[in-house]
PDB file of C-alpha atoms in Angstrom:
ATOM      1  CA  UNK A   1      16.431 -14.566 -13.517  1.00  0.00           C
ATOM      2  CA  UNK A   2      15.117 -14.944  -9.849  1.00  0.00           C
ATOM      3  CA  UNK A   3      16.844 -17.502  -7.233  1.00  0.00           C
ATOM      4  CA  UNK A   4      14.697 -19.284  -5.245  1.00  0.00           C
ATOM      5  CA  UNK A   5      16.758 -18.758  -2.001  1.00  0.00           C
ATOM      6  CA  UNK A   6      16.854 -15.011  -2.256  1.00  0.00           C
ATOM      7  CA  UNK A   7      12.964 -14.120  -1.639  1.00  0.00           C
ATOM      8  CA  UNK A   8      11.225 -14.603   1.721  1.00  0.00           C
ATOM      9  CA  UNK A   9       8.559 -16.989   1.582  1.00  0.00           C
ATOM     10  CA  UNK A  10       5.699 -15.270   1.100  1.00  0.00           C
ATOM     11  CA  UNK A  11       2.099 -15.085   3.246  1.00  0.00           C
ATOM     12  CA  UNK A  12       0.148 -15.267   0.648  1.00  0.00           C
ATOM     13  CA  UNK A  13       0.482 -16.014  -3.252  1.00  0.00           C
ATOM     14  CA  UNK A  14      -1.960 -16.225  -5.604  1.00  0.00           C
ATOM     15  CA  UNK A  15      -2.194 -16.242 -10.016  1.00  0.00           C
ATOM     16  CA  UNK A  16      -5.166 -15.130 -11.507  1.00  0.00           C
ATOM     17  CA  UNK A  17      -5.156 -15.120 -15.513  1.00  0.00           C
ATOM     18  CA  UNK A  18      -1.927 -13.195 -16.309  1.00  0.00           C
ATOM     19  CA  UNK A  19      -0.826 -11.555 -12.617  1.00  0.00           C
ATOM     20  CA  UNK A  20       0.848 -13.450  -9.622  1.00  0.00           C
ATOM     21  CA  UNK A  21       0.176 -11.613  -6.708  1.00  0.00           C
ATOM     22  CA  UNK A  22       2.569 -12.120  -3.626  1.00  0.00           C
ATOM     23  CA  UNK A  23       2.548 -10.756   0.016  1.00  0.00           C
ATOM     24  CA  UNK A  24       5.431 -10.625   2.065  1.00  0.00           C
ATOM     25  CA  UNK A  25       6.586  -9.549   5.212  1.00  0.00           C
ATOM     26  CA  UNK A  26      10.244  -8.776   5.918  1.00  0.00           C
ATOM     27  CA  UNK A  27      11.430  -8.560   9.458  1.00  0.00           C
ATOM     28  CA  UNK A  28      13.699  -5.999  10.585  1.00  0.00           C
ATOM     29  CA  UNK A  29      17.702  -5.422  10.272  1.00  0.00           C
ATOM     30  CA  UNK A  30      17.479  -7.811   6.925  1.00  0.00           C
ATOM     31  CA  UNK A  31      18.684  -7.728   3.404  1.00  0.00           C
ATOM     32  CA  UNK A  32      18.232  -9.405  -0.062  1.00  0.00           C
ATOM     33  CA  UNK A  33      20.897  -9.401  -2.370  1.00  0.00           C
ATOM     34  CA  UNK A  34      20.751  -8.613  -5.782  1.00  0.00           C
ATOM     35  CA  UNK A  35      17.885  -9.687  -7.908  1.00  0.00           C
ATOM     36  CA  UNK A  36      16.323  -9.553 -11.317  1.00  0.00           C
ATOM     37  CA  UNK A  37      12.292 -10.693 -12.205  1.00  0.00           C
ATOM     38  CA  UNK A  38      11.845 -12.449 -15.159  1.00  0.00           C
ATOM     39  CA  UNK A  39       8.443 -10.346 -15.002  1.00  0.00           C
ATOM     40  CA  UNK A  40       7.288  -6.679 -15.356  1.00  0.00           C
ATOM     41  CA  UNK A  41       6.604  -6.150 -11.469  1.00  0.00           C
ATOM     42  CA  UNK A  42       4.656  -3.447 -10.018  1.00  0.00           C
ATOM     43  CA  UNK A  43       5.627  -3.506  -5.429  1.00  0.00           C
ATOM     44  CA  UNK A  44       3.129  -1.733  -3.285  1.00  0.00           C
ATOM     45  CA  UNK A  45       4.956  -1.000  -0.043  1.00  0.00           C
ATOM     46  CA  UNK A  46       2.003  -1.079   2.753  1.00  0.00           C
ATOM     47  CA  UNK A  47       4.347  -0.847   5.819  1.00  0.00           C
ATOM     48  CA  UNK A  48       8.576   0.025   5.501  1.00  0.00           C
ATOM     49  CA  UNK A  49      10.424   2.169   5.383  1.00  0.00           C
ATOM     50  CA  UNK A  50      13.628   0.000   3.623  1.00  0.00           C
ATOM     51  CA  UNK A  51      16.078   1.293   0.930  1.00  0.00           C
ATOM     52  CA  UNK A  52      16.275   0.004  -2.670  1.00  0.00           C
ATOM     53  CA  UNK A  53      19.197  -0.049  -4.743  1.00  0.00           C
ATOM     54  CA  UNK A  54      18.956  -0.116  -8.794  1.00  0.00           C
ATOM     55  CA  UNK A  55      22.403  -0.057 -10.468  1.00  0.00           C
ATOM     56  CA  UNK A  56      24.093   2.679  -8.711  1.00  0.00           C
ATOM     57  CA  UNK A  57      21.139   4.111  -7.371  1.00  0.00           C
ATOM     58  CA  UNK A  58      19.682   3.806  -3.898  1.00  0.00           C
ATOM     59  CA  UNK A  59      16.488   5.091  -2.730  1.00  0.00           C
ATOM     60  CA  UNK A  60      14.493   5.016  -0.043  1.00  0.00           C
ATOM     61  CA  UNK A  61      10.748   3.501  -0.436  1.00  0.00           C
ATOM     62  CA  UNK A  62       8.328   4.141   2.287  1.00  0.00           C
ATOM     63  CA  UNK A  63       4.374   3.268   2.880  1.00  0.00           C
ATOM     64  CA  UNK A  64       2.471   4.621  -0.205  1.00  0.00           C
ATOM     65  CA  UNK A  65       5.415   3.907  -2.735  1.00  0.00           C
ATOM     66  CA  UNK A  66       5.047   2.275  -6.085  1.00  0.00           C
ATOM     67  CA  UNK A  67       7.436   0.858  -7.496  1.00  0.00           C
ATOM     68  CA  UNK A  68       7.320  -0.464 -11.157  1.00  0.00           C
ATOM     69  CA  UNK A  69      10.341  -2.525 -12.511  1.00  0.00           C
ATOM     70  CA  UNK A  70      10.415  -3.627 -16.346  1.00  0.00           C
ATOM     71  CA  UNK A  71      11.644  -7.581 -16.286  1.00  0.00           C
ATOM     72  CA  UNK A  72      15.321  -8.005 -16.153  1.00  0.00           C
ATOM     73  CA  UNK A  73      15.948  -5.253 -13.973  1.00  0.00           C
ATOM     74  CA  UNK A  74      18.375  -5.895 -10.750  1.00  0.00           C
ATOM     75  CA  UNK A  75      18.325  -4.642  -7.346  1.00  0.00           C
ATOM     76  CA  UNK A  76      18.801  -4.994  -3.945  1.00  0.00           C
ATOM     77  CA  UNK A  77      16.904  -4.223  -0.590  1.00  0.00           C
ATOM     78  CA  UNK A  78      18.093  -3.042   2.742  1.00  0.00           C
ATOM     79  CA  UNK A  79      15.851  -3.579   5.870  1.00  0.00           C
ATOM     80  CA  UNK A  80      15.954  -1.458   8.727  1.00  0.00           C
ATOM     81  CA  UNK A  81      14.549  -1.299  11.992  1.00  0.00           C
ATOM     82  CA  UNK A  82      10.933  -1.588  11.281  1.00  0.00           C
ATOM     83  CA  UNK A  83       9.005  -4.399   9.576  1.00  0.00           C
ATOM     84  CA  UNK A  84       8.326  -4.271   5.860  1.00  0.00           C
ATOM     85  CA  UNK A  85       4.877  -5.361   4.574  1.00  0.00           C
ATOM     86  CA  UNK A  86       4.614  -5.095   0.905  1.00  0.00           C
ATOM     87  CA  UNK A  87       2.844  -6.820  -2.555  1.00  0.00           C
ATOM     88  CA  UNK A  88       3.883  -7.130  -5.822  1.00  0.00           C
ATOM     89  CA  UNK A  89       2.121  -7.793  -8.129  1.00  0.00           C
ATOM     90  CA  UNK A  90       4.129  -9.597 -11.404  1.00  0.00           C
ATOM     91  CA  UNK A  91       2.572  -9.322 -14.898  1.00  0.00           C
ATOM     92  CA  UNK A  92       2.612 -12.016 -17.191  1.00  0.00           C
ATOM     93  CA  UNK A  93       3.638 -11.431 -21.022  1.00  0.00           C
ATOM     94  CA  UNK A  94       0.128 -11.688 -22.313  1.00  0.00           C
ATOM     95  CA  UNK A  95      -1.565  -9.483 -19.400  1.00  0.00           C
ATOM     96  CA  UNK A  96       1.468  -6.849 -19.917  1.00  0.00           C
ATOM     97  CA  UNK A  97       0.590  -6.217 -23.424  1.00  0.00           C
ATOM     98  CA  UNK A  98      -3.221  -6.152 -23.163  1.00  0.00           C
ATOM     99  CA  UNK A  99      -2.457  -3.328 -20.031  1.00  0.00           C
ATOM    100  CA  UNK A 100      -0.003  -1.682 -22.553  1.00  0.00           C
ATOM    101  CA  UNK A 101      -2.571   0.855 -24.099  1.00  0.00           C
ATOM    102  CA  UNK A 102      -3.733   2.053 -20.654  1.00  0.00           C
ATOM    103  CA  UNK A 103       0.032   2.827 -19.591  1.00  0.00           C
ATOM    104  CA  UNK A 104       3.339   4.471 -20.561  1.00  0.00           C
ATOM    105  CA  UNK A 105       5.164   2.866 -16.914  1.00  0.00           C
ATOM    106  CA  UNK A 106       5.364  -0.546 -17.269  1.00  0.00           C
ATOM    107  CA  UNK A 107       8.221  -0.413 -19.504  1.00  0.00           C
ATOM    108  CA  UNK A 108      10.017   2.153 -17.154  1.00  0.00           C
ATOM    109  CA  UNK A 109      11.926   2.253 -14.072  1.00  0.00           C
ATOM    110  CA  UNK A 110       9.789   4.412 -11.507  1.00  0.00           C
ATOM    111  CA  UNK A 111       8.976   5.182  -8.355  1.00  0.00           C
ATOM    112  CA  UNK A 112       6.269   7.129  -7.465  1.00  0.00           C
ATOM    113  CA  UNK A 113       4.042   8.174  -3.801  1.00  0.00           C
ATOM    114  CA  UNK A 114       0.500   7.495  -4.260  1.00  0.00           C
ATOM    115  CA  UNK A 115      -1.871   8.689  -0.980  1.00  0.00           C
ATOM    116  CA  UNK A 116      -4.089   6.099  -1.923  1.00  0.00           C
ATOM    117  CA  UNK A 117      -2.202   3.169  -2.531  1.00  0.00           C
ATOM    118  CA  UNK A 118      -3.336   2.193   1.380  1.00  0.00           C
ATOM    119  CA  UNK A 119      -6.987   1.753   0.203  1.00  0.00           C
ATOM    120  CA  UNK A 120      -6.566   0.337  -3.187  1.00  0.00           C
ATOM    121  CA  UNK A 121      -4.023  -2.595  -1.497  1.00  0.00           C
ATOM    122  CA  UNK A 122      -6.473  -3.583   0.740  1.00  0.00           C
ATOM    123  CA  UNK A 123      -8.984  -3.814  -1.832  1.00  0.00           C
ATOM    124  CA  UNK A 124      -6.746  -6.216  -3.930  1.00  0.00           C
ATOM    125  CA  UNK A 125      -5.627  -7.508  -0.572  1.00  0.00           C
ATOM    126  CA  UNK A 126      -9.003  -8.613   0.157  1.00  0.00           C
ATOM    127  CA  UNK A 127      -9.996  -9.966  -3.554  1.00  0.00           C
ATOM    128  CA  UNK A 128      -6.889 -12.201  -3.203  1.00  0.00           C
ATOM    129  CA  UNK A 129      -8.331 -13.691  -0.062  1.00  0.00           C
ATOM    130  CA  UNK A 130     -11.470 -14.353  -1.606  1.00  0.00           C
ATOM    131  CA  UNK A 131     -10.124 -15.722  -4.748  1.00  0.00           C
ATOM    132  CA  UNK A 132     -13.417 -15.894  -6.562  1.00  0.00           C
ATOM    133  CA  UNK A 133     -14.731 -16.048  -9.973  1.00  0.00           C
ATOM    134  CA  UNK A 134     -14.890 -11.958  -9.794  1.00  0.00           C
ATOM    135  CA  UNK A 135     -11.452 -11.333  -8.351  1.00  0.00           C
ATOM    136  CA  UNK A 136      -9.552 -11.207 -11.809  1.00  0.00           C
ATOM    137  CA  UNK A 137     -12.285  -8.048 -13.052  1.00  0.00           C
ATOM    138  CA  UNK A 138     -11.522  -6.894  -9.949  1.00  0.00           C
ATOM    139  CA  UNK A 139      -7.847  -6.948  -9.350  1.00  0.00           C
ATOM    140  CA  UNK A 140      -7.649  -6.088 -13.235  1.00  0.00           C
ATOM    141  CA  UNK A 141      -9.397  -2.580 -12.688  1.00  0.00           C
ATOM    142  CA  UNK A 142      -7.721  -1.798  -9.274  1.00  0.00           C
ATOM    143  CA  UNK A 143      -4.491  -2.693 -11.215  1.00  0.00           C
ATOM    144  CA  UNK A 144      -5.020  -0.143 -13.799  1.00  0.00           C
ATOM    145  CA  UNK A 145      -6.257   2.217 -11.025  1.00  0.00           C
ATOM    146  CA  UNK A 146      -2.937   2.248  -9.300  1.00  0.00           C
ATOM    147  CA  UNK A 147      -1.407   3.071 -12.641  1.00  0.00           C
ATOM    148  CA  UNK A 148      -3.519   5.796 -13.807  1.00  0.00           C
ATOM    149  CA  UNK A 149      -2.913   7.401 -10.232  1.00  0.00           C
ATOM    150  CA  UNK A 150       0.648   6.935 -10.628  1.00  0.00           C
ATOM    151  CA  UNK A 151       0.958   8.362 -14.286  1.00  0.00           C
ATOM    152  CA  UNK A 152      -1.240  11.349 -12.555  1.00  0.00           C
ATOM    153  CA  UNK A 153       1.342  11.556  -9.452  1.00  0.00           C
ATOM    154  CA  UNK A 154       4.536  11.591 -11.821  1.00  0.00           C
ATOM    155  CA  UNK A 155       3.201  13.951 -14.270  1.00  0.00           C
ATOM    156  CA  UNK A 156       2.120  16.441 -11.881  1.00  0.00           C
ATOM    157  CA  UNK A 157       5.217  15.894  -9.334  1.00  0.00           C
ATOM    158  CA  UNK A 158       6.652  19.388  -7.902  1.00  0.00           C
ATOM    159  CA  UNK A 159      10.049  19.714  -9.171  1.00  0.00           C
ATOM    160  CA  UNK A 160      11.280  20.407  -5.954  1.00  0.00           C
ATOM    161  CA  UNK A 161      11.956  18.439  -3.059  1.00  0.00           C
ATOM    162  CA  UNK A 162       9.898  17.987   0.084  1.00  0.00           C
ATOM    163  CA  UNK A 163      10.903  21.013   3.062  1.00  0.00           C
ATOM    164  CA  UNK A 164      12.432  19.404   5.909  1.00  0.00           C
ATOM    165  CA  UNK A 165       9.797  20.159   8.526  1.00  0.00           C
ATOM    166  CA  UNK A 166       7.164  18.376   6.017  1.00  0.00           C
ATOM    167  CA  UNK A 167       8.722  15.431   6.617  1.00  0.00           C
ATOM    168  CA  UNK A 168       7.937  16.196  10.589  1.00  0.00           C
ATOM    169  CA  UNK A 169       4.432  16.551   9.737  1.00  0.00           C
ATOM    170  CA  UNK A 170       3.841  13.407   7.693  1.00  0.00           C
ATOM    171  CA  UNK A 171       5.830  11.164  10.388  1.00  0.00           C
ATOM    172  CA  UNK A 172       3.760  13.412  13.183  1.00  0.00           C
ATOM    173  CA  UNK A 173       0.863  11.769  11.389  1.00  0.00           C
ATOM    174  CA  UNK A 174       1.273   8.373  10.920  1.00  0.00           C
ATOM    175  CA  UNK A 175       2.334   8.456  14.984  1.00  0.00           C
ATOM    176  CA  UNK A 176      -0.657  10.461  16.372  1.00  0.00           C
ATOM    177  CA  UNK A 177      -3.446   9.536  13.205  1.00  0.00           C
ATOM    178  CA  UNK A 178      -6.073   8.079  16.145  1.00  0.00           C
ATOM    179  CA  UNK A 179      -5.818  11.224  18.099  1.00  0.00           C
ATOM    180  CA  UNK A 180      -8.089  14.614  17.791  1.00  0.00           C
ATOM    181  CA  UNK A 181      -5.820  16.543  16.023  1.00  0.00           C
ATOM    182  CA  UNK A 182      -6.136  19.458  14.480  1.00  0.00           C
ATOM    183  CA  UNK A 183      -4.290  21.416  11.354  1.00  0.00           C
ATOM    184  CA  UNK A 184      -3.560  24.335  13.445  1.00  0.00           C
ATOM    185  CA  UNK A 185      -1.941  21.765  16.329  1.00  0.00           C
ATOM    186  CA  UNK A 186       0.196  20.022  13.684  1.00  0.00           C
ATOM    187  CA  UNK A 187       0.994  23.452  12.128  1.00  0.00           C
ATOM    188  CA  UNK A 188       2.192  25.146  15.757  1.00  0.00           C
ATOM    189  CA  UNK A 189       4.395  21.760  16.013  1.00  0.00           C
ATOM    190  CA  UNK A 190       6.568  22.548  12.858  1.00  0.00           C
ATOM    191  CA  UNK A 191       6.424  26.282  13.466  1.00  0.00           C
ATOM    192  CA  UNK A 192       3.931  26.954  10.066  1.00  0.00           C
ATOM    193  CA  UNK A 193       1.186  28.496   8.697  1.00  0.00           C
ATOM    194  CA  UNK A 194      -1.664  26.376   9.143  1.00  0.00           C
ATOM    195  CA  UNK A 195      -2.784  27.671   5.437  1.00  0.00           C
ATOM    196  CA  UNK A 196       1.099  26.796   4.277  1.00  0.00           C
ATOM    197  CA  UNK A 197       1.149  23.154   5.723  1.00  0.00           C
ATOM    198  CA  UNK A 198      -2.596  23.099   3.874  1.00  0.00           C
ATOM    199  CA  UNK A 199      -1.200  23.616   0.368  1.00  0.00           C
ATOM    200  CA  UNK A 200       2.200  21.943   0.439  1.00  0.00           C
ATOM    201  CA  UNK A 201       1.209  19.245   2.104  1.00  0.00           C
ATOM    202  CA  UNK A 202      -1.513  18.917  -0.534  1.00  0.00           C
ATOM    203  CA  UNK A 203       0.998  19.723  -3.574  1.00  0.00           C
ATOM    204  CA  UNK A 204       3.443  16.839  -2.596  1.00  0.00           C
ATOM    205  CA  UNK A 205       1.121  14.164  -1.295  1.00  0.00           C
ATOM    206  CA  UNK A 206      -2.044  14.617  -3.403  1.00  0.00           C
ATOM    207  CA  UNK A 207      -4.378  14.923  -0.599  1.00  0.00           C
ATOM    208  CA  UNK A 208      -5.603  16.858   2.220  1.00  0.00           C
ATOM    209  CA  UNK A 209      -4.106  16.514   5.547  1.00  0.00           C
ATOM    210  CA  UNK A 210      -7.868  15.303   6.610  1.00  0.00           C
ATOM    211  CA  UNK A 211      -7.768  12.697   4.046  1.00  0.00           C
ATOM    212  CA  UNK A 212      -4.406  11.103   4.942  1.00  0.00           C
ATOM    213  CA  UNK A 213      -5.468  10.797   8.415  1.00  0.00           C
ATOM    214  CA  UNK A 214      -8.486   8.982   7.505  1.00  0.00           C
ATOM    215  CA  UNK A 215      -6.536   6.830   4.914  1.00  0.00           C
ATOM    216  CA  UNK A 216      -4.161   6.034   7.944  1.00  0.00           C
ATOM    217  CA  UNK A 217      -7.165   5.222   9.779  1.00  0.00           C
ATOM    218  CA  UNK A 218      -9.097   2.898   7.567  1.00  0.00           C
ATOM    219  CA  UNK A 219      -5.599   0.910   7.117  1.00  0.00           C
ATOM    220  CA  UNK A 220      -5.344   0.290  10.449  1.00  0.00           C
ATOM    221  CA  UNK A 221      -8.553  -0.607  10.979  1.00  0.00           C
ATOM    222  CA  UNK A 222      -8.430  -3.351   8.118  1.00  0.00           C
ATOM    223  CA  UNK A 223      -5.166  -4.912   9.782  1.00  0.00           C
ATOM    224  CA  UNK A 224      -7.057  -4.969  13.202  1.00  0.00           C
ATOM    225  CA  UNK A 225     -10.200  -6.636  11.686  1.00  0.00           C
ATOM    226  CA  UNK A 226      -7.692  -9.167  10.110  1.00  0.00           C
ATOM    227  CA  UNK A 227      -5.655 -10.299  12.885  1.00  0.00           C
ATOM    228  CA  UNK A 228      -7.757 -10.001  15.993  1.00  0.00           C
ATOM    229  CA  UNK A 229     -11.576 -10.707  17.296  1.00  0.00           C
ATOM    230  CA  UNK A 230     -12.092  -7.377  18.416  1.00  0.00           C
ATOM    231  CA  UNK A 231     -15.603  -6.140  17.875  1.00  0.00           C
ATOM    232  CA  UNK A 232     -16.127  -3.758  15.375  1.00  0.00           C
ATOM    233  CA  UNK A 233     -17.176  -0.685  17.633  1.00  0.00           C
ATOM    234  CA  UNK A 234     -13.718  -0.736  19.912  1.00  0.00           C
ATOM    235  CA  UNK A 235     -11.532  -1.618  16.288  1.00  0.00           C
ATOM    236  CA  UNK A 236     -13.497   2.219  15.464  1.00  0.00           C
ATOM    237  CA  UNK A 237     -12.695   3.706  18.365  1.00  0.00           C
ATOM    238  CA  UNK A 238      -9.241   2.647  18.200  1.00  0.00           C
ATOM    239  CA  UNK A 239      -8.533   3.666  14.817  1.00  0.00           C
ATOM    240  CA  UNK A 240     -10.141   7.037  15.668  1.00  0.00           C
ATOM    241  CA  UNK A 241     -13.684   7.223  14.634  1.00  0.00           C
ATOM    242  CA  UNK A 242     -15.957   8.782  16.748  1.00  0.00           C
ATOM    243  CA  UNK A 243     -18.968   6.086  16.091  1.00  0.00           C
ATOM    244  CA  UNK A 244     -19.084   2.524  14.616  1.00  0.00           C
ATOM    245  CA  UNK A 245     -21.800   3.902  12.098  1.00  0.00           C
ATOM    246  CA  UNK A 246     -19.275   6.920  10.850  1.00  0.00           C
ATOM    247  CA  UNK A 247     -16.729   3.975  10.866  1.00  0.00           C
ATOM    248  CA  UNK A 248     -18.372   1.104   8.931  1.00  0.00           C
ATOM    249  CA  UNK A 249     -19.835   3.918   6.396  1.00  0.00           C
ATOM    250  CA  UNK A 250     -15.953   5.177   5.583  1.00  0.00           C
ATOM    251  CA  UNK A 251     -14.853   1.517   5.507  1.00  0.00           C
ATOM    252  CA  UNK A 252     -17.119   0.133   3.046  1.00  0.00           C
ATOM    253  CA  UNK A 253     -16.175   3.201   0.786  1.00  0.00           C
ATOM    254  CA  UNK A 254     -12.706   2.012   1.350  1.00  0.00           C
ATOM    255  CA  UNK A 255     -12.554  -1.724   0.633  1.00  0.00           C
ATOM    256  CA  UNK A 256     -15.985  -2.082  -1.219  1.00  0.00           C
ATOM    257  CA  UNK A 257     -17.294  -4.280   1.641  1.00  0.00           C
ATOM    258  CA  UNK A 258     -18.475  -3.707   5.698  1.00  0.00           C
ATOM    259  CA  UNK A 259     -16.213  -4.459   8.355  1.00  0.00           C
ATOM    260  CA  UNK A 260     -17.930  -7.446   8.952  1.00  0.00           C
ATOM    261  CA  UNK A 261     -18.080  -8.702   5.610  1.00  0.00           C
ATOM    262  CA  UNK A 262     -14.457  -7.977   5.371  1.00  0.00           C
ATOM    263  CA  UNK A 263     -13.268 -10.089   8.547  1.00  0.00           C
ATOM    264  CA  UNK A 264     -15.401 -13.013   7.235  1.00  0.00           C
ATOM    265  CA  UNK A 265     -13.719 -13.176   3.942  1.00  0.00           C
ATOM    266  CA  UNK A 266     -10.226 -13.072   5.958  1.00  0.00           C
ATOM    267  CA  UNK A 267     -11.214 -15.757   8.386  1.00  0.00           C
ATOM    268  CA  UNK A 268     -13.140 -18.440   6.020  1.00  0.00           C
ATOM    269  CA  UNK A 269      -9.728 -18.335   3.589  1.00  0.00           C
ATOM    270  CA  UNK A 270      -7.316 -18.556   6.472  1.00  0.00           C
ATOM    271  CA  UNK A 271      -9.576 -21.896   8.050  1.00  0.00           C
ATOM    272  CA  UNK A 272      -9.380 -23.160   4.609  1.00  0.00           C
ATOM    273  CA  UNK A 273      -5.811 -22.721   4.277  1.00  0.00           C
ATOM    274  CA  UNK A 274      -5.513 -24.846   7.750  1.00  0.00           C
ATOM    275  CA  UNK A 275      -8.271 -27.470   7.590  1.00  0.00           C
ATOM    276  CA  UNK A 276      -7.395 -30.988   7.592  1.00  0.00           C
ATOM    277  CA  UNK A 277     -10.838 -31.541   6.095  1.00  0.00           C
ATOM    278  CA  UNK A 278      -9.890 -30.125   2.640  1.00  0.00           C
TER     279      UNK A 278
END
């Protein structure tokens, strides 16, 4: 089904009993032609935007999107001018009927927004560095989290398409998240109610405005405590958090593990993966 030569190598791959889970990152101004999996696939799109095209249809997936594709399916991706991060995560035959009872969307074409999705990748992020004999119960229950919040999302979806000027507020967001802002500021910025912005935002993204920005935060954070030695305190501070305590409190509600804790797991698989002494 798949070429070889049309995916990216990956960062990170990893089977456990029944799902390969793959990270990539996709640099900017790119493409990949069309495609088909020979497995159900379920992406998780951590950083894009990029635009997707099934059959005749193109649409664009952002962060937060989940995107389920029954094996077989084609399509195509176009990069733009910012990096894509993103993991799928392919189910194997066996795995996809045993998951079967607990879901009506692996055998459809969907896409869905899920507020969430930030936190529950880094989870499985994390369980795929550590690779352990838990990971599989793990990944297996954050798996059928994702698709329990996306049957939720798609069932109670407003018919109606986002308003223009929520579009502002959610971009306004993601660019100011480690900033004291309030509702009433990012309200006054689109020219709406602060009550208004409350609801809708609330209606279309399943979450308060409060815990978006916190969601934003926490992702952040995790990339930080991945790719640099910062110490913990300025990695809070920088994400927005007004204390380390406050911080490492929300964080281990987020990923299951301290910040600490979480760093070490990253750093002990990525010395493994370069050791000569393997």
């Amino acid at each position: 089904m798949i070429r070889p030569d049309v995916l990216k190598e990956p960062i990170r791959l990893v089977e456990l009993s029944g799902f390969v889970l793959t990270e990539r990152v996709h640099e900017p101004n790119g493409s990949m032609p069309e495609h088909a999996h020979d497995l159900t696939s379920i992406a998780l799109v951590i950083e894009g935007p990029y635009l997707e095209t099934i059959g005749r249809h193109t649409q664009e997936c952002n962060r937060n999107t989940i995107q389920i594709l029954p094996a077989g399916e084609s399509h195509s991706f176009d990069f733009g001018r910012e990096r894509v991060h993103c993991l799928t995560i392919d189910v194997k035959p066996q795995r996809l009927e045993a998951l079967r009872p607990f879901s009506k969307l692996l055998d459809q074409t969907i896409q869905v927004q899920e507020m969430r999705l930030p936190a529950v990748a880094a989870r499985v992020l994390n369980e795929m560095l550590l690779k352990n004999s838990s990971s599989l119960l793990f990944i297996e229950g954050l798996v059928l989290e994702l698709l329990g919040d996306a049957e939720r999302t798609k069932m109670h979806s407003a018919p109606s398409s986002q308003p223009r000027w929520l579009c502002l507020v959610r971009d306004l967001i993601q660019a100011r998240f480690a900033e004291k802002i309030s509702l009433v500021d990012i309200a006054t910025s689109v020219g709406v109610h602060p009550t208004h912005l409350a609801q809708t935002f609330r209606r279309h993204f399943k979450c308060s405005v409060g815990e978006y920005v916190r969601l934003l935060r926490l992702e952040h954070a995790a990339q930080e405590l991945l790719r640099s030695d910062t110490p913990v305190a300025e990695v809070a501070l920088s994400a927005g958090f007004y204390d380390q305590s406050h911080f490492s409190r929300a964080f281990k509600l987020y990923t299951g593990r301290t910040p600490a804790e979480f760093r070490a797991a990253g750093k002990l698989i990525r010395y493994k993966e370069h050791s000569f002494l393997q």
